[in-house]
């Protein structure tokens, strides 16, 4: 969320296809700028269904114009299921994006959902982030986030302990969604990103969008409203249906 003195940065497109095309161009542009400056681009991917169109466009139209060789991929959350499970966010990204682009395998960091204990998996992913971000708080160049119709983002749901967590970077959480057990980065990690792009489509997201864009909204009620990076940009990439339903 932008500071209280500014209006949210809201980019509205007629439908999911035009929205996804515009977002793909913005991500590729940012990736080229960041890579030119830092030599790498760290991107945390979103799960769920909405990003499928975006990932397919990135795979089809940005194979050569996105710096895949310098892009390092992480996940903001995943369902605690095997990576070949139909509900896995990693599986979805691999199917629609990763297997179609020249990404460097070592630079892809899926959440380790193969542990028996999800808490060990969360600790393992936190160790991966600590190793990659040299023990400082993770600072994604871009965190791509979706939002549920109840305002959740990543797997930070209303009332989640991940909202008030101040020390852990990754948590295992029991959610109201299906499948319920998830791994998620905590809110401070998202709020340490250099940029957060929310991708929101559909009338069903309208009420949550209205809450998320309102400065006074309690993140306990609408976690997406709690994404206010102190030194980062938040851009809301939304379609007209979501905006109309948020009025
Ligand atoms: C997940 C996502 C989650 C998602 C929202 C919206 O694991 O489900 O990370 O935060 O972005 O639930 O999902 P849809 O795009 O399917 O509406």
PDB file of N, CA and C and ligand atoms in Angstrom, residues 45-51 76-79 87 89 145-149 152-157 182 199 201 204-205, ligand 1:
ATOM      1  N   UNK A  45       7.107 -15.701  -6.777  1.00  0.00           N
ATOM      2  CA  UNK A  45       5.927 -15.977  -7.596  1.00  0.00           C
ATOM      3  C   UNK A  45       4.688 -16.186  -6.724  1.00  0.00           C
ATOM      4  N   UNK A  46       3.547 -15.869  -7.319  1.00  0.00           N
ATOM      5  CA  UNK A  46       2.262 -16.106  -6.659  1.00  0.00           C
ATOM      6  C   UNK A  46       1.694 -17.435  -7.143  1.00  0.00           C
ATOM      7  N   UNK A  47       0.802 -17.969  -6.346  1.00  0.00           N
ATOM      8  CA  UNK A  47       0.131 -19.214  -6.729  1.00  0.00           C
ATOM      9  C   UNK A  47      -1.319 -18.950  -7.080  1.00  0.00           C
ATOM     10  N   UNK A  48      -2.136 -19.972  -6.935  1.00  0.00           N
ATOM     11  CA  UNK A  48      -3.553 -19.833  -7.281  1.00  0.00           C
ATOM     12  C   UNK A  48      -3.761 -19.928  -8.792  1.00  0.00           C
ATOM     13  N   UNK A  49      -4.927 -19.475  -9.247  1.00  0.00           N
ATOM     14  CA  UNK A  49      -5.281 -19.590 -10.675  1.00  0.00           C
ATOM     15  C   UNK A  49      -5.037 -18.329 -11.495  1.00  0.00           C
ATOM     16  N   UNK A  50      -5.210 -17.176 -10.877  1.00  0.00           N
ATOM     17  CA  UNK A  50      -5.143 -15.926 -11.659  1.00  0.00           C
ATOM     18  C   UNK A  50      -3.841 -15.762 -12.432  1.00  0.00           C
ATOM     19  N   UNK A  51      -2.675 -16.154 -11.857  1.00  0.00           N
ATOM     20  CA  UNK A  51      -1.422 -15.892 -12.588  1.00  0.00           C
ATOM     21  C   UNK A  51      -1.182 -16.806 -13.789  1.00  0.00           C
ATOM     22  N   UNK A  76       6.077 -17.055  -2.634  1.00  0.00           N
ATOM     23  CA  UNK A  76       5.554 -16.400  -1.429  1.00  0.00           C
ATOM     24  C   UNK A  76       4.811 -17.386  -0.553  1.00  0.00           C
ATOM     25  N   UNK A  77       4.315 -18.443  -1.178  1.00  0.00           N
ATOM     26  CA  UNK A  77       3.631 -19.478  -0.402  1.00  0.00           C
ATOM     27  C   UNK A  77       3.463 -20.713  -1.277  1.00  0.00           C
ATOM     28  N   UNK A  78       3.167 -21.826  -0.630  1.00  0.00           N
ATOM     29  CA  UNK A  78       2.765 -23.006  -1.379  1.00  0.00           C
ATOM     30  C   UNK A  78       1.895 -23.877  -0.475  1.00  0.00           C
ATOM     31  N   UNK A  79       1.141 -24.695  -1.113  1.00  0.00           N
ATOM     32  CA  UNK A  79       0.339 -25.647  -0.370  1.00  0.00           C
ATOM     33  C   UNK A  79       1.278 -26.755   0.090  1.00  0.00           C
ATOM     34  N   UNK A  87      -2.623 -29.336  -6.805  1.00  0.00           N
ATOM     35  CA  UNK A  87      -2.858 -28.056  -6.111  1.00  0.00           C
ATOM     36  C   UNK A  87      -1.550 -27.326  -5.772  1.00  0.00           C
ATOM     37  N   UNK A  89       1.476 -24.923  -6.018  1.00  0.00           N
ATOM     38  CA  UNK A  89       1.792 -23.673  -6.735  1.00  0.00           C
ATOM     39  C   UNK A  89       3.057 -23.832  -7.574  1.00  0.00           C
ATOM     40  N   UNK A 145       1.942 -10.923  -6.037  1.00  0.00           N
ATOM     41  CA  UNK A 145       0.972 -11.420  -5.062  1.00  0.00           C
ATOM     42  C   UNK A 145      -0.417 -11.501  -5.662  1.00  0.00           C
ATOM     43  N   UNK A 146      -1.137 -12.569  -5.323  1.00  0.00           N
ATOM     44  CA  UNK A 146      -2.562 -12.612  -5.611  1.00  0.00           C
ATOM     45  C   UNK A 146      -3.313 -12.177  -4.359  1.00  0.00           C
ATOM     46  N   UNK A 147      -4.625 -12.205  -4.451  1.00  0.00           N
ATOM     47  CA  UNK A 147      -5.445 -11.889  -3.280  1.00  0.00           C
ATOM     48  C   UNK A 147      -6.721 -12.727  -3.344  1.00  0.00           C
ATOM     49  N   UNK A 148      -7.027 -13.363  -2.233  1.00  0.00           N
ATOM     50  CA  UNK A 148      -8.267 -14.128  -2.181  1.00  0.00           C
ATOM     51  C   UNK A 148      -9.466 -13.222  -1.968  1.00  0.00           C
ATOM     52  N   UNK A 149     -10.658 -13.782  -2.096  1.00  0.00           N
ATOM     53  CA  UNK A 149     -11.873 -12.944  -1.938  1.00  0.00           C
ATOM     54  C   UNK A 149     -12.102 -12.566  -0.473  1.00  0.00           C
ATOM     55  N   UNK A 152      -6.972 -12.469   1.764  1.00  0.00           N
ATOM     56  CA  UNK A 152      -5.678 -13.120   2.056  1.00  0.00           C
ATOM     57  C   UNK A 152      -4.714 -12.909   0.906  1.00  0.00           C
ATOM     58  N   UNK A 153      -3.437 -12.928   1.235  1.00  0.00           N
ATOM     59  CA  UNK A 153      -2.398 -12.875   0.212  1.00  0.00           C
ATOM     60  C   UNK A 153      -1.261 -13.783   0.641  1.00  0.00           C
ATOM     61  N   UNK A 154      -0.553 -14.343  -0.311  1.00  0.00           N
ATOM     62  CA  UNK A 154       0.290 -15.500  -0.036  1.00  0.00           C
ATOM     63  C   UNK A 154      -0.628 -16.500   0.686  1.00  0.00           C
ATOM     64  N   UNK A 155      -0.179 -17.070   1.803  1.00  0.00           N
ATOM     65  CA  UNK A 155      -1.139 -17.862   2.590  1.00  0.00           C
ATOM     66  C   UNK A 155      -1.306 -17.235   3.958  1.00  0.00           C
ATOM     67  N   UNK A 156      -1.364 -15.899   3.918  1.00  0.00           N
ATOM     68  CA  UNK A 156      -1.615 -15.098   5.122  1.00  0.00           C
ATOM     69  C   UNK A 156      -3.106 -14.749   5.118  1.00  0.00           C
ATOM     70  N   UNK A 157      -3.848 -15.480   5.934  1.00  0.00           N
ATOM     71  CA  UNK A 157      -5.308 -15.338   5.952  1.00  0.00           C
ATOM     72  C   UNK A 157      -5.736 -14.414   7.087  1.00  0.00           C
ATOM     73  N   UNK A 182      -0.361 -24.974   4.695  1.00  0.00           N
ATOM     74  CA  UNK A 182       0.408 -24.153   3.751  1.00  0.00           C
ATOM     75  C   UNK A 182       1.737 -23.742   4.363  1.00  0.00           C
ATOM     76  N   UNK A 199      -1.914  -8.932  -8.368  1.00  0.00           N
ATOM     77  CA  UNK A 199      -2.664  -9.287  -9.581  1.00  0.00           C
ATOM     78  C   UNK A 199      -4.049  -9.752  -9.137  1.00  0.00           C
ATOM     79  N   UNK A 201      -8.180 -10.218 -10.258  1.00  0.00           N
ATOM     80  CA  UNK A 201      -9.129 -10.275 -11.382  1.00  0.00           C
ATOM     81  C   UNK A 201     -10.451 -10.881 -10.916  1.00  0.00           C
ATOM     82  N   UNK A 204     -15.594 -11.246  -7.919  1.00  0.00           N
ATOM     83  CA  UNK A 204     -15.616 -11.831  -6.567  1.00  0.00           C
ATOM     84  C   UNK A 204     -14.555 -11.219  -5.653  1.00  0.00           C
ATOM     85  N   UNK A 205     -13.557 -10.585  -6.278  1.00  0.00           N
ATOM     86  CA  UNK A 205     -12.493  -9.966  -5.461  1.00  0.00           C
ATOM     87  C   UNK A 205     -12.823  -8.510  -5.110  1.00  0.00           C
TER      88      UNK A 205
HETATM   89  C1  LIG B   1      -2.472 -19.585  -3.120  1.00  0.00           C
HETATM   90  C2  LIG B   1      -2.025 -18.198  -3.452  1.00  0.00           C
HETATM   91  C3  LIG B   1      -3.055 -17.253  -2.924  1.00  0.00           C
HETATM   92  C4  LIG B   1      -3.782 -16.769  -4.153  1.00  0.00           C
HETATM   93  C5  LIG B   1      -5.148 -16.283  -3.809  1.00  0.00           C
HETATM   94  C6  LIG B   1      -5.933 -15.945  -5.070  1.00  0.00           C
HETATM   95  O1  LIG B   1      -1.633 -20.420  -2.752  1.00  0.00           O
HETATM   96  O2  LIG B   1      -3.668 -19.830  -3.305  1.00  0.00           O
HETATM   97  O3  LIG B   1      -0.799 -17.876  -3.219  1.00  0.00           O
HETATM   98  O4  LIG B   1      -2.596 -16.181  -2.170  1.00  0.00           O
HETATM   99  O5  LIG B   1      -3.026 -15.754  -4.767  1.00  0.00           O
HETATM  100  O6  LIG B   1      -5.804 -17.337  -3.116  1.00  0.00           O
HETATM  101  O7  LIG B   1      -6.081 -17.146  -5.790  1.00  0.00           O
HETATM  102  P1  LIG B   1      -6.787 -17.151  -7.243  1.00  0.00           P
HETATM  103  O8  LIG B   1      -5.845 -16.454  -8.151  1.00  0.00           O
HETATM  104  O9  LIG B   1      -6.947 -18.609  -7.563  1.00  0.00           O
HETATM  105  O10 LIG B   1      -8.097 -16.416  -7.082  1.00  0.00           O
END
